[in-house]
Amino acid sequence: MPTVSFWSVNPPRSYPWHSAIFSFSVMLLTHYHPPETAEARSLRPSDCLLLRFDQRCRSRFTAITTTRNVQVRILLPRGLVIRNRALLSTDNNESVEVVAADEPLYRVLATHPHALLRAAYHLGNRHVRLELQPSYLQLEPDPVLRTMLEQLGGVEVHLVEAAFEPDVGAYGGGHHHGHDATFDEDYAIAQATFRHHHG
């Protein structure tokens, strides 16, 4: 498999084998295969990577596989978001499957569909990373946004541990950039309300 090797000729002198030369290798993953594509189905992954969403937003990082404890180095095009169940492969088609790790999230439930649509609209205006499901929304925890949602009415916000798969085309890198014209005022009101109720 394509690897990157690291060599050392001077390990600590406290060890009797300090003059020995040793090496270890890192699997180099440079190809991305979206899930459920013909290309992905043609591969047979030998291991998997359990990654949080923030890790799946990176294009260059090192990780350890979950089954064989192999160190891998990911080198992908910048701006790519790795989807759950996607495959990453080496130049010779050795591959690993990416699995979205459970992480703390807010899950927004509604008493009726209109309330859920209203919550999604307000969060979308703030360019929040948002996962849209038929019966709920999921977003990264933010106490101020939770207060805003609870003020809208008709929704319940629960803290859960779950995989996060937001719509990556719906935001510009976080809810502090590219807001609509009313964001600063709305966010300030929500902050003041949160401080009032939570000290």
mmCIF file of C-alpha atoms in Angstrom:
data_model
loop_
_atom_site.group_PDB
_atom_site.id
_atom_site.type_symbol
_atom_site.label_atom_id
_atom_site.label_comp_id
_atom_site.label_asym_id
_atom_site.label_seq_id
_atom_site.Cartn_x
_atom_site.Cartn_y
_atom_site.Cartn_z
ATOM 1 C CA MET A 1 0.000 0.000 0.000
ATOM 2 C CA PRO A 2 1.203 3.608 -0.546
ATOM 3 C CA THR A 3 2.790 4.745 2.692
ATOM 4 C CA VAL A 4 4.734 7.551 4.254
ATOM 5 C CA SER A 5 7.713 6.290 6.263
ATOM 6 C CA PHE A 6 9.371 7.927 9.262
ATOM 7 C CA TRP A 7 12.943 7.018 10.262
ATOM 8 C CA SER A 8 15.007 7.611 13.380
ATOM 9 C CA VAL A 9 18.645 6.739 14.074
ATOM 10 C CA ASN A 10 18.818 8.391 17.496
ATOM 11 C CA PRO A 11 16.129 7.126 19.891
ATOM 12 C CA PRO A 12 16.637 8.013 23.593
ATOM 13 C CA ARG A 13 20.032 6.793 24.922
ATOM 14 C CA SER A 14 18.326 5.351 28.010
ATOM 15 C CA TYR A 15 17.299 2.384 25.874
ATOM 16 C CA PRO A 16 19.862 -0.380 25.142
ATOM 17 C CA TRP A 17 18.918 -0.383 21.474
ATOM 18 C CA HIS A 18 19.508 3.352 20.996
ATOM 19 C CA SER A 19 21.616 2.826 17.878
ATOM 20 C CA ALA A 20 18.974 0.773 16.076
ATOM 21 C CA ILE A 21 17.194 2.110 13.031
ATOM 22 C CA PHE A 22 13.420 1.722 13.082
ATOM 23 C CA SER A 23 10.477 2.881 11.015
ATOM 24 C CA PHE A 24 6.699 2.910 10.906
ATOM 25 C CA SER A 25 4.357 3.532 8.004
ATOM 26 C CA VAL A 26 1.199 5.561 7.486
ATOM 27 C CA MET A 27 -1.466 4.617 4.934
ATOM 28 C CA LEU A 28 -1.899 7.546 2.546
ATOM 29 C CA LEU A 29 -5.554 8.113 1.554
ATOM 30 C CA THR A 30 -5.837 10.538 -1.353
ATOM 31 C CA HIS A 31 -9.032 9.515 -3.180
ATOM 32 C CA TYR A 32 -12.644 10.215 -2.136
ATOM 33 C CA HIS A 33 -15.583 8.038 -3.181
ATOM 34 C CA PRO A 34 -19.087 9.283 -2.217
ATOM 35 C CA PRO A 35 -21.396 6.642 -0.725
ATOM 36 C CA GLU A 36 -23.728 4.648 -2.975
ATOM 37 C CA THR A 37 -21.762 5.361 -6.142
ATOM 38 C CA ALA A 38 -20.604 2.694 -8.575
ATOM 39 C CA GLU A 39 -17.010 3.609 -7.796
ATOM 40 C CA ALA A 40 -17.548 3.101 -4.062
ATOM 41 C CA ARG A 41 -19.388 -0.180 -4.596
ATOM 42 C CA SER A 42 -16.448 -1.517 -6.603
ATOM 43 C CA LEU A 43 -14.131 -1.184 -3.583
ATOM 44 C CA ARG A 44 -13.828 -3.529 -0.608
ATOM 45 C CA PRO A 45 -12.874 -1.511 2.491
ATOM 46 C CA SER A 46 -10.424 -3.227 4.823
ATOM 47 C CA ASP A 47 -11.177 -1.015 7.836
ATOM 48 C CA CYS A 48 -13.192 1.987 8.959
ATOM 49 C CA LEU A 49 -12.657 5.452 10.403
ATOM 50 C CA LEU A 50 -14.996 6.834 13.070
ATOM 51 C CA LEU A 51 -15.037 10.622 12.616
ATOM 52 C CA ARG A 52 -17.019 13.551 14.026
ATOM 53 C CA PHE A 53 -18.449 16.103 11.612
ATOM 54 C CA ASP A 54 -15.741 18.700 12.315
ATOM 55 C CA GLN A 55 -13.129 16.072 11.426
ATOM 56 C CA ARG A 56 -14.987 15.216 8.212
ATOM 57 C CA CYS A 57 -14.738 18.874 7.182
ATOM 58 C CA ARG A 58 -10.932 18.714 7.131
ATOM 59 C CA SER A 59 -8.957 17.900 4.020
ATOM 60 C CA ARG A 60 -5.627 17.062 5.667
ATOM 61 C CA PHE A 61 -5.324 15.162 8.937
ATOM 62 C CA THR A 62 -4.089 11.963 10.561
ATOM 63 C CA ALA A 63 -6.318 9.364 12.223
ATOM 64 C CA ILE A 64 -6.350 5.780 13.518
ATOM 65 C CA THR A 65 -8.663 3.135 12.044
ATOM 66 C CA THR A 66 -11.109 1.475 14.427
ATOM 67 C CA THR A 67 -10.535 -2.215 13.650
ATOM 68 C CA ARG A 68 -6.848 -2.714 12.849
ATOM 69 C CA ASN A 69 -5.551 0.442 14.598
ATOM 70 C CA VAL A 70 -3.731 1.521 11.444
ATOM 71 C CA GLN A 71 -2.506 5.100 11.243
ATOM 72 C CA VAL A 72 -3.784 6.852 8.122
ATOM 73 C CA ARG A 73 -2.982 10.207 6.573
ATOM 74 C CA ILE A 74 -5.831 11.895 4.665
ATOM 75 C CA LEU A 75 -4.921 14.242 1.802
ATOM 76 C CA LEU A 76 -8.051 15.388 -0.042
ATOM 77 C CA PRO A 77 -9.079 18.456 -2.076
ATOM 78 C CA ARG A 78 -9.695 21.471 0.147
ATOM 79 C CA GLY A 79 -13.328 22.293 0.839
ATOM 80 C CA LEU A 80 -14.508 18.687 0.570
ATOM 81 C CA VAL A 81 -16.835 17.399 3.312
ATOM 82 C CA ILE A 82 -16.549 13.639 3.859
ATOM 83 C CA ARG A 83 -20.008 12.077 3.986
ATOM 84 C CA ASN A 84 -21.076 9.237 6.240
ATOM 85 C CA ARG A 85 -20.346 5.839 4.599
ATOM 86 C CA ALA A 86 -18.021 7.370 2.009
ATOM 87 C CA LEU A 87 -14.830 5.500 1.128
ATOM 88 C CA LEU A 88 -11.281 6.837 1.112
ATOM 89 C CA SER A 89 -8.662 4.975 -0.880
ATOM 90 C CA THR A 90 -4.961 4.809 -1.667
ATOM 91 C CA ASP A 91 -3.444 4.928 -5.150
ATOM 92 C CA ASN A 92 -3.665 1.132 -5.368
ATOM 93 C CA ASN A 93 -7.349 1.043 -4.294
ATOM 94 C CA GLU A 94 -6.875 -0.116 -0.720
ATOM 95 C CA SER A 95 -9.770 1.591 1.037
ATOM 96 C CA VAL A 96 -11.380 2.416 4.369
ATOM 97 C CA GLU A 97 -14.993 3.347 5.099
ATOM 98 C CA VAL A 98 -15.826 6.555 6.978
ATOM 99 C CA VAL A 99 -18.515 6.257 9.663
ATOM 100 C CA ALA A 100 -20.022 9.343 11.284
ATOM 101 C CA ALA A 101 -19.316 9.268 15.029
ATOM 102 C CA ASP A 102 -21.976 10.093 17.604
ATOM 103 C CA GLU A 103 -21.529 13.569 19.076
ATOM 104 C CA PRO A 104 -23.545 15.999 21.262
ATOM 105 C CA LEU A 105 -26.340 17.634 19.245
ATOM 106 C CA TYR A 106 -29.576 19.515 19.699
ATOM 107 C CA ARG A 107 -32.521 17.589 18.239
ATOM 108 C CA VAL A 108 -35.489 19.821 17.503
ATOM 109 C CA LEU A 109 -38.922 18.169 17.567
ATOM 110 C CA ALA A 110 -42.181 19.919 16.721
ATOM 111 C CA THR A 111 -45.834 19.553 17.645
ATOM 112 C CA HIS A 112 -46.813 20.122 13.998
ATOM 113 C CA PRO A 113 -44.957 20.390 10.651
ATOM 114 C CA HIS A 114 -45.367 24.165 10.368
ATOM 115 C CA ALA A 115 -43.471 24.694 13.637
ATOM 116 C CA LEU A 116 -40.582 22.569 12.354
ATOM 117 C CA LEU A 117 -40.499 24.509 9.076
ATOM 118 C CA ARG A 118 -40.507 27.782 11.015
ATOM 119 C CA ALA A 119 -37.581 26.630 13.168
ATOM 120 C CA ALA A 120 -35.657 25.517 10.063
ATOM 121 C CA TYR A 121 -36.321 28.883 8.410
ATOM 122 C CA HIS A 122 -34.954 30.882 11.361
ATOM 123 C CA LEU A 123 -31.904 28.636 11.703
ATOM 124 C CA GLY A 124 -31.304 28.803 7.955
ATOM 125 C CA ASN A 125 -31.300 32.601 8.093
ATOM 126 C CA ARG A 126 -28.450 32.321 10.575
ATOM 127 C CA HIS A 127 -26.455 29.931 8.372
ATOM 128 C CA VAL A 128 -26.392 27.291 11.094
ATOM 129 C CA ARG A 129 -25.060 23.853 10.206
ATOM 130 C CA LEU A 130 -28.391 22.055 10.090
ATOM 131 C CA GLU A 131 -29.435 18.462 9.477
ATOM 132 C CA LEU A 132 -32.922 18.210 7.995
ATOM 133 C CA GLN A 133 -34.979 15.089 8.671
ATOM 134 C CA PRO A 134 -38.707 14.523 8.007
ATOM 135 C CA SER A 135 -39.631 14.651 11.700
ATOM 136 C CA TYR A 136 -36.789 16.604 13.333
ATOM 137 C CA LEU A 137 -33.829 18.947 12.906
ATOM 138 C CA GLN A 138 -30.326 18.523 14.327
ATOM 139 C CA LEU A 139 -27.700 21.169 15.003
ATOM 140 C CA GLU A 140 -24.561 21.667 17.071
ATOM 141 C CA PRO A 141 -25.264 22.812 20.657
ATOM 142 C CA ASP A 142 -25.528 26.559 21.225
ATOM 143 C CA PRO A 143 -27.445 27.737 24.328
ATOM 144 C CA VAL A 144 -28.360 31.039 22.663
ATOM 145 C CA LEU A 145 -29.889 29.290 19.660
ATOM 146 C CA ARG A 146 -31.741 26.943 21.995
ATOM 147 C CA THR A 147 -33.308 29.945 23.721
ATOM 148 C CA MET A 148 -34.299 31.405 20.359
ATOM 149 C CA LEU A 149 -35.944 28.136 19.306
ATOM 150 C CA GLU A 150 -37.853 27.807 22.563
ATOM 151 C CA GLN A 151 -39.134 31.373 22.136
ATOM 152 C CA LEU A 152 -40.582 30.471 18.735
ATOM 153 C CA GLY A 153 -42.962 27.997 20.369
ATOM 154 C CA GLY A 154 -44.241 24.696 19.062
ATOM 155 C CA VAL A 155 -40.861 22.963 19.293
ATOM 156 C CA GLU A 156 -38.899 20.961 21.855
ATOM 157 C CA VAL A 157 -35.100 20.963 21.972
ATOM 158 C CA HIS A 158 -33.375 17.845 23.319
ATOM 159 C CA LEU A 159 -29.660 17.226 23.857
ATOM 160 C CA VAL A 160 -28.768 13.901 22.215
ATOM 161 C CA GLU A 161 -25.746 11.876 21.135
ATOM 162 C CA ALA A 162 -26.056 11.098 17.434
ATOM 163 C CA ALA A 163 -24.278 11.165 14.096
ATOM 164 C CA PHE A 164 -24.368 14.587 12.422
ATOM 165 C CA GLU A 165 -25.031 14.877 8.691
ATOM 166 C CA PRO A 166 -25.966 18.508 7.971
ATOM 167 C CA ASP A 167 -26.889 19.850 4.569
ATOM 168 C CA VAL A 168 -23.425 21.100 3.613
ATOM 169 C CA GLY A 169 -24.761 23.337 0.865
ATOM 170 C CA ALA A 170 -26.941 25.420 3.175
ATOM 171 C CA TYR A 171 -24.358 27.323 5.188
ATOM 172 C CA GLY A 172 -21.157 29.236 4.731
ATOM 173 C CA GLY A 173 -18.957 27.758 7.429
ATOM 174 C CA GLY A 174 -20.828 28.495 10.635
ATOM 175 C CA HIS A 175 -23.552 30.678 12.004
ATOM 176 C CA HIS A 176 -21.301 33.686 12.652
ATOM 177 C CA HIS A 177 -20.812 34.525 8.949
ATOM 178 C CA GLY A 178 -23.078 35.809 6.198
ATOM 179 C CA HIS A 179 -26.156 36.414 8.354
ATOM 180 C CA ASP A 180 -29.310 38.132 7.231
ATOM 181 C CA ALA A 181 -29.882 41.781 8.123
ATOM 182 C CA THR A 182 -31.676 41.034 11.401
ATOM 183 C CA PHE A 183 -29.185 38.518 12.778
ATOM 184 C CA ASP A 184 -27.197 40.820 15.085
ATOM 185 C CA GLU A 185 -30.352 42.191 16.692
ATOM 186 C CA ASP A 186 -32.018 38.781 17.026
ATOM 187 C CA TYR A 187 -28.878 37.174 18.419
ATOM 188 C CA ALA A 188 -28.406 39.992 20.962
ATOM 189 C CA ILE A 189 -32.003 39.588 22.170
ATOM 190 C CA ALA A 190 -31.557 35.822 22.467
ATOM 191 C CA GLN A 191 -28.311 36.303 24.407
ATOM 192 C CA ALA A 192 -29.966 38.738 26.809
ATOM 193 C CA THR A 193 -32.870 36.346 27.352
ATOM 194 C CA PHE A 194 -30.499 33.445 27.945
ATOM 195 C CA ARG A 195 -28.477 35.424 30.518
ATOM 196 C CA HIS A 196 -31.665 36.515 32.276
ATOM 197 C CA HIS A 197 -32.909 32.943 32.688
ATOM 198 C CA HIS A 198 -29.559 31.240 33.308
ATOM 199 C CA GLY A 199 -27.603 33.824 35.278
#
